[in-house]
mmCIF file of C-alpha atoms in Angstrom:
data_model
loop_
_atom_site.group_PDB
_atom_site.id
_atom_site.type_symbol
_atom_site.label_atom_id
_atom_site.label_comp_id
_atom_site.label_asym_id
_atom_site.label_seq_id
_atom_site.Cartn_x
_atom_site.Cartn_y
_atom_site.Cartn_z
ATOM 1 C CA UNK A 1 0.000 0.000 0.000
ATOM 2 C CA UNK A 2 1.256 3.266 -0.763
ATOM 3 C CA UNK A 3 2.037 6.400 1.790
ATOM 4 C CA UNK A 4 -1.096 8.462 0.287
ATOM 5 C CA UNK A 5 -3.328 5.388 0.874
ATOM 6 C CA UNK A 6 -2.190 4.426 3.859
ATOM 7 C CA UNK A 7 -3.920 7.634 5.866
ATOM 8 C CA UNK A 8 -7.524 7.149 3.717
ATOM 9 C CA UNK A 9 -7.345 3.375 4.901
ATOM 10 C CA UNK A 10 -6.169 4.251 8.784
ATOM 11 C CA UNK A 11 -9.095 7.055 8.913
ATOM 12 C CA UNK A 12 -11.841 4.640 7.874
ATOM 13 C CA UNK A 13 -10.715 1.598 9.766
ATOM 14 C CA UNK A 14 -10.816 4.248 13.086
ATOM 15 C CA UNK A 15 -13.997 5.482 12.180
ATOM 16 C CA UNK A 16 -15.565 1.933 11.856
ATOM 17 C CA UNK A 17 -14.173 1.028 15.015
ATOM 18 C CA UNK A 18 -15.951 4.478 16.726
ATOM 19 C CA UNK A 19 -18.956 3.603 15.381
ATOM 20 C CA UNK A 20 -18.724 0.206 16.480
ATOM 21 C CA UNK A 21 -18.757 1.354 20.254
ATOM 22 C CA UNK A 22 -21.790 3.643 19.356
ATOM 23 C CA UNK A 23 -23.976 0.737 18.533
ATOM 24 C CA UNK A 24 -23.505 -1.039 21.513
ATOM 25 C CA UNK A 25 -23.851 2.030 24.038
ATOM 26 C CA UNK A 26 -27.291 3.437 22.234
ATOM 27 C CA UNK A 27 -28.512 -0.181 22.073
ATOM 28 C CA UNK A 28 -27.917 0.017 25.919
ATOM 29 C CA UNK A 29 -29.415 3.244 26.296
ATOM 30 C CA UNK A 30 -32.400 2.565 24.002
ATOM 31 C CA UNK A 31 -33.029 -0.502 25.995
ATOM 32 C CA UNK A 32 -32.779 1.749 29.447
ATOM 33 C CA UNK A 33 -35.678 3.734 28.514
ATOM 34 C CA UNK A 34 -34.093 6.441 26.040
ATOM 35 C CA UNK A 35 -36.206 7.967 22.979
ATOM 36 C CA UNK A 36 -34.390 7.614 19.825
ATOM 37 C CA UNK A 37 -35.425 11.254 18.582
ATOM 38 C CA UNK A 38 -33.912 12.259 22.259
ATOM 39 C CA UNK A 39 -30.992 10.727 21.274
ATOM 40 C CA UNK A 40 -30.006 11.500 17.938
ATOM 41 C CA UNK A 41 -31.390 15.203 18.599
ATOM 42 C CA UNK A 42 -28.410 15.601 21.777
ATOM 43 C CA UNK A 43 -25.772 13.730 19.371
ATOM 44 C CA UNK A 44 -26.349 16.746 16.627
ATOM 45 C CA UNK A 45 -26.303 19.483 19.703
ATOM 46 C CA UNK A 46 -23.039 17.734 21.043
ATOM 47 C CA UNK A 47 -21.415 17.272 17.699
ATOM 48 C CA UNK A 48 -21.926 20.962 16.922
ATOM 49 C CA UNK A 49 -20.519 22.493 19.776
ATOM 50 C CA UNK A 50 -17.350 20.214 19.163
ATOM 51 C CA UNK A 51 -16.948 20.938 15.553
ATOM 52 C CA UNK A 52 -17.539 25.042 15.434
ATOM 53 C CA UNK A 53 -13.939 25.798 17.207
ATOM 54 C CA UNK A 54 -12.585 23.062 14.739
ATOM 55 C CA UNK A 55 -14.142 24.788 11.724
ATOM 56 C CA UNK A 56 -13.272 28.391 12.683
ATOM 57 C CA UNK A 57 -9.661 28.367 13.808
ATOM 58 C CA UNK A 58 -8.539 25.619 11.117
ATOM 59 C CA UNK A 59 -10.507 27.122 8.009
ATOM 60 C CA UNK A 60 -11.250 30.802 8.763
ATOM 61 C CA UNK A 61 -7.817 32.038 6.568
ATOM 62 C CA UNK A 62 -8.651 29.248 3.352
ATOM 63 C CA UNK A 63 -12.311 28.961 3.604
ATOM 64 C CA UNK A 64 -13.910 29.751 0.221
ATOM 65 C CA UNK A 65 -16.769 32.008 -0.028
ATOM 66 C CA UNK A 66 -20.056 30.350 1.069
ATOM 67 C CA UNK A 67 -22.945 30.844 -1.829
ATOM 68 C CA UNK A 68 -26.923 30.140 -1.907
ATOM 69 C CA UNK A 69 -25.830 26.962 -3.797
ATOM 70 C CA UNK A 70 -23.563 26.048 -1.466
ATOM 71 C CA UNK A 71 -25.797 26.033 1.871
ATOM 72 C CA UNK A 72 -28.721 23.947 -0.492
ATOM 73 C CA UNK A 73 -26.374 21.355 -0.565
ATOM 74 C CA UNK A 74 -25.030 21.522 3.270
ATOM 75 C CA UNK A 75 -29.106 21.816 4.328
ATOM 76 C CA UNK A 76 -29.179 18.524 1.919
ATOM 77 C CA UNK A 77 -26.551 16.986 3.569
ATOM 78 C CA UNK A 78 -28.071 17.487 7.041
ATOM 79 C CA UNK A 79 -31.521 16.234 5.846
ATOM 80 C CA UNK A 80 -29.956 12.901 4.442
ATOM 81 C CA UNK A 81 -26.822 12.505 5.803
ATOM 82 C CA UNK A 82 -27.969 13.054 9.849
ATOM 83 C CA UNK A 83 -31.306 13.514 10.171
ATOM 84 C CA UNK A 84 -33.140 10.882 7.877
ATOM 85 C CA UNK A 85 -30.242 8.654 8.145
ATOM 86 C CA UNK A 86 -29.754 8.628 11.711
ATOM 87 C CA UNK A 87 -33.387 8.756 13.019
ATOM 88 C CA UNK A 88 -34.406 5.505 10.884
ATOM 89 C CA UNK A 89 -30.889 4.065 11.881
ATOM 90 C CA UNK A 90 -31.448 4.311 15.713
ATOM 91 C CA UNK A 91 -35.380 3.324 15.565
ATOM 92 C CA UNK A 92 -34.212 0.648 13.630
ATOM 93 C CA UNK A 93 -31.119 -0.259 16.259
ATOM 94 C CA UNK A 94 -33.972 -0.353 18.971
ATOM 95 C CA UNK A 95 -36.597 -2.471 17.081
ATOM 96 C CA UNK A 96 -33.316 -5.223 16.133
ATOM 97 C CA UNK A 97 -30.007 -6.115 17.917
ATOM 98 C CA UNK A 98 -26.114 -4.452 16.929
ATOM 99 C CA UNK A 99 -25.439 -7.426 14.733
ATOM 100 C CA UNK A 100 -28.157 -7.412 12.156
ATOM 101 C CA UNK A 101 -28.529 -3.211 12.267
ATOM 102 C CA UNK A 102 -25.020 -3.493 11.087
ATOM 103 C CA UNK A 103 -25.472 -6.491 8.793
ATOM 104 C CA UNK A 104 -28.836 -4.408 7.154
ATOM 105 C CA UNK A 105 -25.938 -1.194 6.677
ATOM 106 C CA UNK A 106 -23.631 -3.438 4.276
ATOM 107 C CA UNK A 107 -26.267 -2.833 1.800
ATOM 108 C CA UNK A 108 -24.820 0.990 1.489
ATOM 109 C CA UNK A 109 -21.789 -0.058 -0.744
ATOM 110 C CA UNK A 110 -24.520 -1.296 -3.523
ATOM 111 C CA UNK A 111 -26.770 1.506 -2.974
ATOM 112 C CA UNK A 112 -23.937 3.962 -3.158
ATOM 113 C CA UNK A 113 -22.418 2.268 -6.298
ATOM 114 C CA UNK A 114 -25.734 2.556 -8.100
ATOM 115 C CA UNK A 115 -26.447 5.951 -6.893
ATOM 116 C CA UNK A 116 -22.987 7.097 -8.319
ATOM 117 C CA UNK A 117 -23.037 5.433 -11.368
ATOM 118 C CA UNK A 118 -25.549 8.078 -13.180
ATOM 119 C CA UNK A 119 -24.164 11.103 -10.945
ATOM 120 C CA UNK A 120 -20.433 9.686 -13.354
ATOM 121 C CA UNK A 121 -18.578 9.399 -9.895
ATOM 122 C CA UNK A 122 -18.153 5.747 -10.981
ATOM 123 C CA UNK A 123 -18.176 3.827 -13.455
ATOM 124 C CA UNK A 124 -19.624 -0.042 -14.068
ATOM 125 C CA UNK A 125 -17.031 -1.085 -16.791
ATOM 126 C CA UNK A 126 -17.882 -4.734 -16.908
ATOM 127 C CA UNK A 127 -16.304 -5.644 -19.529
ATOM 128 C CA UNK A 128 -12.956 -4.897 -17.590
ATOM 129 C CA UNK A 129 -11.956 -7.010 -14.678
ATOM 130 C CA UNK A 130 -11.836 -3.975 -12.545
ATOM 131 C CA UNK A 131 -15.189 -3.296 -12.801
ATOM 132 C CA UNK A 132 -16.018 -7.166 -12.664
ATOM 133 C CA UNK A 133 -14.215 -7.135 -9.650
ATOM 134 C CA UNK A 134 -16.329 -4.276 -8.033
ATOM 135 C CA UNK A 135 -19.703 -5.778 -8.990
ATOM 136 C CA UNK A 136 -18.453 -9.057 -7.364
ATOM 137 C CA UNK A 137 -17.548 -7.627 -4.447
ATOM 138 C CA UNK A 138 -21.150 -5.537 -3.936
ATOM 139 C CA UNK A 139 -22.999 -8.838 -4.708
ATOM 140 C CA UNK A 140 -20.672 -10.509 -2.541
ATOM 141 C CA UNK A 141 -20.866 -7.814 0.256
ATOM 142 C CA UNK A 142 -24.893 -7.815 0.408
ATOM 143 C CA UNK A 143 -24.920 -11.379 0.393
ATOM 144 C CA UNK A 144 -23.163 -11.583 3.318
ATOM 145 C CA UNK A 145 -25.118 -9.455 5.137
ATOM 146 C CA UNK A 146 -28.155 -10.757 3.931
ATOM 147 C CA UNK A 147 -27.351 -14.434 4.527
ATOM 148 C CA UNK A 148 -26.061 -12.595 8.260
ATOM 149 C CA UNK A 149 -29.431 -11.113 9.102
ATOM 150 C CA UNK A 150 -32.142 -13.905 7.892
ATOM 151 C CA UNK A 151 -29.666 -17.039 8.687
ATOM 152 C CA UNK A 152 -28.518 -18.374 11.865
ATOM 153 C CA UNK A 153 -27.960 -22.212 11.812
ATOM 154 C CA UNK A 154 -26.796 -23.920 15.027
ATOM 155 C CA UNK A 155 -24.536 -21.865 17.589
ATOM 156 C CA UNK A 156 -20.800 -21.642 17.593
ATOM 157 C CA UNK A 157 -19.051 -23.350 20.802
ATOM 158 C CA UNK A 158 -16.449 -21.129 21.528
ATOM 159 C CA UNK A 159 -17.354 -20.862 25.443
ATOM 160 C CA UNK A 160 -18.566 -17.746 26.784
ATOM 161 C CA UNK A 161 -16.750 -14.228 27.300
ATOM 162 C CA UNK A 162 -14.837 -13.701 30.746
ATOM 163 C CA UNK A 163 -15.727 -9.732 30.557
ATOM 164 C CA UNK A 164 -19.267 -9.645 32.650
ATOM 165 C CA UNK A 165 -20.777 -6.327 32.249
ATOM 166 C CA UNK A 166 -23.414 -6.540 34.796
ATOM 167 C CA UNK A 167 -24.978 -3.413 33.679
ATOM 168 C CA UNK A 168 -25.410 -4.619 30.352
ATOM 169 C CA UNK A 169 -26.646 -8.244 31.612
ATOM 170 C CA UNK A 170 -29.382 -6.191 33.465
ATOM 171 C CA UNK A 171 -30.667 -4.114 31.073
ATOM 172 C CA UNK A 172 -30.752 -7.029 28.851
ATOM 173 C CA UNK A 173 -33.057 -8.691 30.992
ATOM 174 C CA UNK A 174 -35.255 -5.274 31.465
ATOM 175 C CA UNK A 175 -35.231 -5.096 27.320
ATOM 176 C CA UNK A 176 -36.270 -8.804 26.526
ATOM 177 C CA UNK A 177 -39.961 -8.413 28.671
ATOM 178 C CA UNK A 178 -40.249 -5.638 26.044
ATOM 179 C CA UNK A 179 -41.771 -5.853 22.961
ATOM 180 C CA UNK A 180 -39.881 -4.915 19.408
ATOM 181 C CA UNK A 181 -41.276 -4.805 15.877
ATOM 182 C CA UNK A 182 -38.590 -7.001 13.779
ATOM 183 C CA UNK A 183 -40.246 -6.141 10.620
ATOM 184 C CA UNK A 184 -40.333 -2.134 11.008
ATOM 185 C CA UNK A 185 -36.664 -2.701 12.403
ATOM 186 C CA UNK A 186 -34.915 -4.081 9.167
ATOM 187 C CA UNK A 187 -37.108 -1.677 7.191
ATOM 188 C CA UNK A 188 -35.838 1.514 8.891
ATOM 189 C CA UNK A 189 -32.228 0.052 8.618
ATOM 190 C CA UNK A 190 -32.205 -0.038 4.953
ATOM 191 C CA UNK A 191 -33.819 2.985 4.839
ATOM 192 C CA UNK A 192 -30.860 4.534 6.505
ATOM 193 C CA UNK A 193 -28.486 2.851 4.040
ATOM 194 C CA UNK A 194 -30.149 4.238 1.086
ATOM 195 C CA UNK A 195 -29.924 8.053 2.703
ATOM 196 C CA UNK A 196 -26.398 7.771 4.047
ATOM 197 C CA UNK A 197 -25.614 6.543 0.641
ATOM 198 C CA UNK A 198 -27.245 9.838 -0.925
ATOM 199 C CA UNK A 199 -25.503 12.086 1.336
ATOM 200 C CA UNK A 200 -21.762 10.231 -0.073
ATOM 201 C CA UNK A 201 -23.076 11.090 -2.849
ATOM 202 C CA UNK A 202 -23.929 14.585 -1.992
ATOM 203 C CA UNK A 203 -20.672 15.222 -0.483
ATOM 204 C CA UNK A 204 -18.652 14.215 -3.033
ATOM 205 C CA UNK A 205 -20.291 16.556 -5.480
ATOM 206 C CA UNK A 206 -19.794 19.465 -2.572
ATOM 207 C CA UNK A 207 -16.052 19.026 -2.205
ATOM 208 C CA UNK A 208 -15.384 19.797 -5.443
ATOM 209 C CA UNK A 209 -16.600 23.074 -5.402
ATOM 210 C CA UNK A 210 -16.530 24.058 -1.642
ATOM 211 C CA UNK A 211 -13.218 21.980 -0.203
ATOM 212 C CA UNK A 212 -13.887 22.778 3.564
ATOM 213 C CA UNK A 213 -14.809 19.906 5.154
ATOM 214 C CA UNK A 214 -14.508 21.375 8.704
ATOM 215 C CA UNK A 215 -17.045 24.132 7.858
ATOM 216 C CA UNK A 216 -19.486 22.197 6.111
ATOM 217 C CA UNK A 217 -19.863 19.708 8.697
ATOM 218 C CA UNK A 218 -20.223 21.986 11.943
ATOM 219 C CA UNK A 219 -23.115 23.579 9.680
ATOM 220 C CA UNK A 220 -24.607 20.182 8.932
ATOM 221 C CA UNK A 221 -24.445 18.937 12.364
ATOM 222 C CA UNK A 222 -25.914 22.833 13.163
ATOM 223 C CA UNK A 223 -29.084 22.263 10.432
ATOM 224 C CA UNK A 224 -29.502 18.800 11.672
ATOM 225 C CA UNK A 225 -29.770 20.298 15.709
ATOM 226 C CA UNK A 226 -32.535 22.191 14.917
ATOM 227 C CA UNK A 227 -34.554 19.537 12.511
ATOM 228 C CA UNK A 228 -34.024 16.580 15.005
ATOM 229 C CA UNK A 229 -34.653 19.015 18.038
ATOM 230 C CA UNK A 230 -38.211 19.853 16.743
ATOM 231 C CA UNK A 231 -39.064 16.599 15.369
ATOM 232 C CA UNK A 232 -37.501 15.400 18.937
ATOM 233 C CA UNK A 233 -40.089 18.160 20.734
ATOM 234 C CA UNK A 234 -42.900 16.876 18.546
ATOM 235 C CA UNK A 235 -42.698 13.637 19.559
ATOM 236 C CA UNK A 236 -41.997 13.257 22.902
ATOM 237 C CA UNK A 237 -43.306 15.922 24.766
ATOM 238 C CA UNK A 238 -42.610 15.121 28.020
ATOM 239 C CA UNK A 239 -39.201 16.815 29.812
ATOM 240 C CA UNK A 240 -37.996 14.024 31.881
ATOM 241 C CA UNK A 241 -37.192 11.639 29.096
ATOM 242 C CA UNK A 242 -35.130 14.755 28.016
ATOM 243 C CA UNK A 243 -33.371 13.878 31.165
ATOM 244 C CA UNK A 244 -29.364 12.063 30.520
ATOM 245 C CA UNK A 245 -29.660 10.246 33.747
ATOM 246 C CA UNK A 246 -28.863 7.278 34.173
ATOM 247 C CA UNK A 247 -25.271 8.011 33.098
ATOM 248 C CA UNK A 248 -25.355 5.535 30.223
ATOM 249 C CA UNK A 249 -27.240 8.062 27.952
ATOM 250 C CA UNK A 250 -24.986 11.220 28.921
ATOM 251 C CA UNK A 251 -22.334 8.930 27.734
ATOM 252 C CA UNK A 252 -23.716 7.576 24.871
ATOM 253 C CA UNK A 253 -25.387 11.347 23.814
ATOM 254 C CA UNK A 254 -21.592 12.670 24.383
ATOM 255 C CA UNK A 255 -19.785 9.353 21.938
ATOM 256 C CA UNK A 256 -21.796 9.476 19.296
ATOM 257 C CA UNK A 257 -22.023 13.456 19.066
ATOM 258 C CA UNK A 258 -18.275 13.959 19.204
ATOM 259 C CA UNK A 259 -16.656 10.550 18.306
ATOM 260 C CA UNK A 260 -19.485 9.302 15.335
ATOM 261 C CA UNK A 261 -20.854 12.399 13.937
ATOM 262 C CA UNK A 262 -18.273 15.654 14.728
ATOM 263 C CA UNK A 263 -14.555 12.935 14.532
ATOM 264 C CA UNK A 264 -16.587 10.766 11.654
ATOM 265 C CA UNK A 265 -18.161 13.602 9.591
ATOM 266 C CA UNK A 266 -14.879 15.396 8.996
ATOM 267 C CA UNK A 267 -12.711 12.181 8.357
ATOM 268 C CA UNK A 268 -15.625 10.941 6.286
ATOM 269 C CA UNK A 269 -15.423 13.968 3.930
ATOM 270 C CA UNK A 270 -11.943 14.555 3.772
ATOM 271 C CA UNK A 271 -11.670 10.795 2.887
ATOM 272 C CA UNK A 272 -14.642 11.012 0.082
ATOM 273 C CA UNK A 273 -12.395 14.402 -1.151
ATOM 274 C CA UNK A 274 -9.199 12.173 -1.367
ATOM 275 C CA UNK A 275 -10.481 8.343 -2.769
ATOM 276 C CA UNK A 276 -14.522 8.993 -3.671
ATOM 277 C CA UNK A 277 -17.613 7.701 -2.569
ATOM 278 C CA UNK A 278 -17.281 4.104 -2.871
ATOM 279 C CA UNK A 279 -13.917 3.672 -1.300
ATOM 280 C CA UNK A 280 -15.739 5.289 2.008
ATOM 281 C CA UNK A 281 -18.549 2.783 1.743
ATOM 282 C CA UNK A 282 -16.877 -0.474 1.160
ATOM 283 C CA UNK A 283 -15.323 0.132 4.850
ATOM 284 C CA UNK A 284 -18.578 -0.439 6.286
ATOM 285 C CA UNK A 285 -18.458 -4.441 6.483
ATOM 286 C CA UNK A 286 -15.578 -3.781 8.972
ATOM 287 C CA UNK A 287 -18.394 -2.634 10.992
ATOM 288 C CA UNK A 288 -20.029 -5.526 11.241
ATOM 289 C CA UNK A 289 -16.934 -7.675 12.145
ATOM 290 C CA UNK A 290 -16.422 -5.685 15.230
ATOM 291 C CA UNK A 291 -19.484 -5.584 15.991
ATOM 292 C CA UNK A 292 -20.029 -9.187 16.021
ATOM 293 C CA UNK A 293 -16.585 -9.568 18.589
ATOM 294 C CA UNK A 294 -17.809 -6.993 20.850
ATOM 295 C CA UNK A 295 -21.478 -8.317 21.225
ATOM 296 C CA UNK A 296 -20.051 -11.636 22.142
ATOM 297 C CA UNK A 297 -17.656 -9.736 24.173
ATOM 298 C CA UNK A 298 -19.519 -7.541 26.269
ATOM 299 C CA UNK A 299 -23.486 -8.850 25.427
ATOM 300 C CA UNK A 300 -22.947 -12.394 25.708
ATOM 301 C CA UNK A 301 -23.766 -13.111 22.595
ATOM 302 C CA UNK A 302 -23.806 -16.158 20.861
ATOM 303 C CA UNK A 303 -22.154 -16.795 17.473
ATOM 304 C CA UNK A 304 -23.552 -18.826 14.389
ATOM 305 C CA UNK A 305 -22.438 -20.709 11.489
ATOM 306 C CA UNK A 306 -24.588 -18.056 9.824
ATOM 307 C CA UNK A 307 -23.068 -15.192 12.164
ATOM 308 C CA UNK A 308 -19.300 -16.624 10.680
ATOM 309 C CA UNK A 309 -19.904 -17.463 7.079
ATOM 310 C CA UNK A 310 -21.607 -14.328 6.517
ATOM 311 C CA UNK A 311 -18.822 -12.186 8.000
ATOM 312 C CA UNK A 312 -16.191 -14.080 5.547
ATOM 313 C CA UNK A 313 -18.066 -13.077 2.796
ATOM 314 C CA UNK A 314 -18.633 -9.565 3.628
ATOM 315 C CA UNK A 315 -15.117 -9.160 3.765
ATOM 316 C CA UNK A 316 -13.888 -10.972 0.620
ATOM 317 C CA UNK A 317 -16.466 -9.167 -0.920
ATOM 318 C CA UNK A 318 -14.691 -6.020 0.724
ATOM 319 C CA UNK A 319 -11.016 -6.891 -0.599
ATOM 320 C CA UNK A 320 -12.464 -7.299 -3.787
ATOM 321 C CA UNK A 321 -14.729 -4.079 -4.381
ATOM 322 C CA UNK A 322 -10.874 -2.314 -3.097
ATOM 323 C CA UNK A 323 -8.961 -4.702 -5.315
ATOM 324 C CA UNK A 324 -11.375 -3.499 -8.395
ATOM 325 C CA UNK A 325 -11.349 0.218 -7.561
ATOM 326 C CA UNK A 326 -7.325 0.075 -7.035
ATOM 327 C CA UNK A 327 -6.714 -1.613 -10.545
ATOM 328 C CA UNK A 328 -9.371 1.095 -12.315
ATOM 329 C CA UNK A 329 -7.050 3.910 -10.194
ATOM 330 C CA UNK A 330 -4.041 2.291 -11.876
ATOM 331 C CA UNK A 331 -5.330 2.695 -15.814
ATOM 332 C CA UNK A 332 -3.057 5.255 -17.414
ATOM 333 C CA UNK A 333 -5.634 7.928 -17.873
ATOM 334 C CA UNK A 334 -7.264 7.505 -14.645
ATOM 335 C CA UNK A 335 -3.582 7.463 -12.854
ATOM 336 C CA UNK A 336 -3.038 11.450 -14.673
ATOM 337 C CA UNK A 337 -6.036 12.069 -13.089
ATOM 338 C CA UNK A 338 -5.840 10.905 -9.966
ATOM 339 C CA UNK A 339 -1.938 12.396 -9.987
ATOM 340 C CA UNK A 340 -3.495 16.048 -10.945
ATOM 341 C CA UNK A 341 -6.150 15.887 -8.032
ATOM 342 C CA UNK A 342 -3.687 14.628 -5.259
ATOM 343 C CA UNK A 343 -1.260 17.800 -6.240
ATOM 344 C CA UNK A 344 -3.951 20.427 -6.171
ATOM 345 C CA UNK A 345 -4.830 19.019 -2.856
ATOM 346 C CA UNK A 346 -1.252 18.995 -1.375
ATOM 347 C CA UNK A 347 -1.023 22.286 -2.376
ATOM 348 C CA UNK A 348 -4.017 23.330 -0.740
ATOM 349 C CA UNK A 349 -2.874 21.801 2.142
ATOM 350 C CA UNK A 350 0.291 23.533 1.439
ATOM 351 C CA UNK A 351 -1.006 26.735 1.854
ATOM 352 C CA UNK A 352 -3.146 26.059 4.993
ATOM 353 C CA UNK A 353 0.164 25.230 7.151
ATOM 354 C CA UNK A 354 1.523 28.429 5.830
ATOM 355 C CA UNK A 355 -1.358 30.351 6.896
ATOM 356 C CA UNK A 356 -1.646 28.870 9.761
ATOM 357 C CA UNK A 357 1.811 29.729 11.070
ATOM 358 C CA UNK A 358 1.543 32.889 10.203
#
């Protein structure tokens, strides 16, 4: 792997982890009682606060003039890429477990490949073993998750974790008295796969012509405060489930509004600016693999032939979609490309560091 990629591939694999740690946390919270509007309104209101310094002191020497156009897009972005995305996401989370809600969000390398496929940010060519390659590894990557989700088969004997988490052994017992709508649940998750796909492919279009991805997120997370607070207000009117006691929902407001949307939104971007929309999304079946170690770890969950088969082929299906999009990189034309973008960017960068010694 080469220096430039190695940075794009640290950044996702980082991010996958931090949103690993958020599904298990809300899925905690959620089960103690928490509103999912609640929460994903008090992630946005955390996330802003931590991105505005971020966005003003790093970008307020090199960031380009903001136009009408501009803030359509951003107020796009926070309609897709937080608030319709993360609402159905976390309703979804409570109505399932972790391991299918993540299984459900391998669908967004497909849905982003065919939703940037007419935008031209990628192209099929399957005549080519490149593109062959990619539309093996989609297929590949949604039939492991599907197989993952609807298939179980007998149980894995691997013994049982040594990490007890009696808080989450409790509140596991509270949740499974309680009733949850498996149908609605997948629904909602694939929902949320088909709008975070739409906001990749929203933000790749936006970098291009406003390359500030520290101002564009604090105003996303900023639009999406105010839409998820009064769709929050509207549906749960009462203040004490506003309330982030017990401490498991202060923490799990504070991680996901820092960590997974204010940390993720800005290495998101700046990875879709460097390698594209697809080469974002195909990290998401590392997701799942985590996800899957951690519920066994800390949930007690039990693992399945379908659990384990499913998981391989997610991420062959992974190595290949990467494989496919590094060998189209490497074509001749593409590599000039490709060259001309990353020196325009280092020279951007450049010119920030100068700036901001001055």
């Amino acid at each position: 792997m080469a220096a430039g990629d190695c940075l794009p591939f640290l950044a996702m694999v980082l991010t996958q982890v931090g949103y690993a740690g958020m599904n298990i946390i809300s899925k905690l919270a959620m089960d103690s009682g928490m509103n999912p509007f609640v929460l994903v309104a008090y992630r946005q209101i955390f996330a802003t606060v931590a991105l505005v310094p971020f966005s003003y002191f790093l970008e307020r020497k090199t960031r380009p003039r903001m136009t009408l156009p501009i803030l359509f897009q951003i107020f796009l972005s926070s309609i897709f890429g937080a608030t319709v995305n993360q609402i159905t996401y976390f309703i979804g989370l409570k109505n399932s477990t972790p391991t299918i809600a993540c299984a459900l969000s391998n669908l967004l390398p497909a849905v982003t490949f065919l939703l940037a496929v007419p935008f031209g940010l990628e192209n099929v060519g399957i005549k080519s073993k490149a593109g062959q390659s990619k539309v093996l590894g989609t297929i590949l990557c949604v039939g492991g998750a599907m197989l993952l989700s609807f298939y179980h088969g007998h149980s894995i004997n691997i013994g049982e974790s040594s990490i007890h988490w009696k808080y989450a052994e409790n509140t596991g017992k509270v949740q499974s008295s309680n009733d949850t709508n498996f149908i609605l649940g997948p629904i909602l998750l694939i929902a949320s796969s088909v709008s975070w796909a739409g906001w990749f492919i929203i933000q790749a279009k936006m970098s291009e012509s406003y390359p500030a991805p520290y101002t564009t997120s604090a105003l996303l997370c900023l639009m999406a405060s105010i839409q998820c607070g009064i769709i929050g207000v509207c549906v749960e009117h009462d203040a004490s489930a506003w309330s982030l006691s017990p401490g498991i929902r202060a923490v799990t407001c504070l991680y996901a509004g820092i960590v997974c949307s204010a940390l993720a939104f800005c290495l998101i971007s700046w990875c879709i600016q460097r390698k594209g929309p697809l080469y974002v999304s195909v990290f998401s079946p590392l997701l799942l693999v985590i996800v899957t170690i951690l519920s066994w770890t800390l949930l007690q969950e039990k693992l399945y032939i379908g659990t384990v088969v499913g998981s391989v082929l997610i991420v062959l299906g992974l190595y290949a979609v990467l494989w496919g999009k590094n060998k189209e990189m490497m074509n001749p034309r593409n590599k000039i490309a490709v060259a001309e973008k990353e020196e325009k960017q280092e020279a951007k960068e450049d010119l920030e560091l100068q700036l901001a010694v001055q």
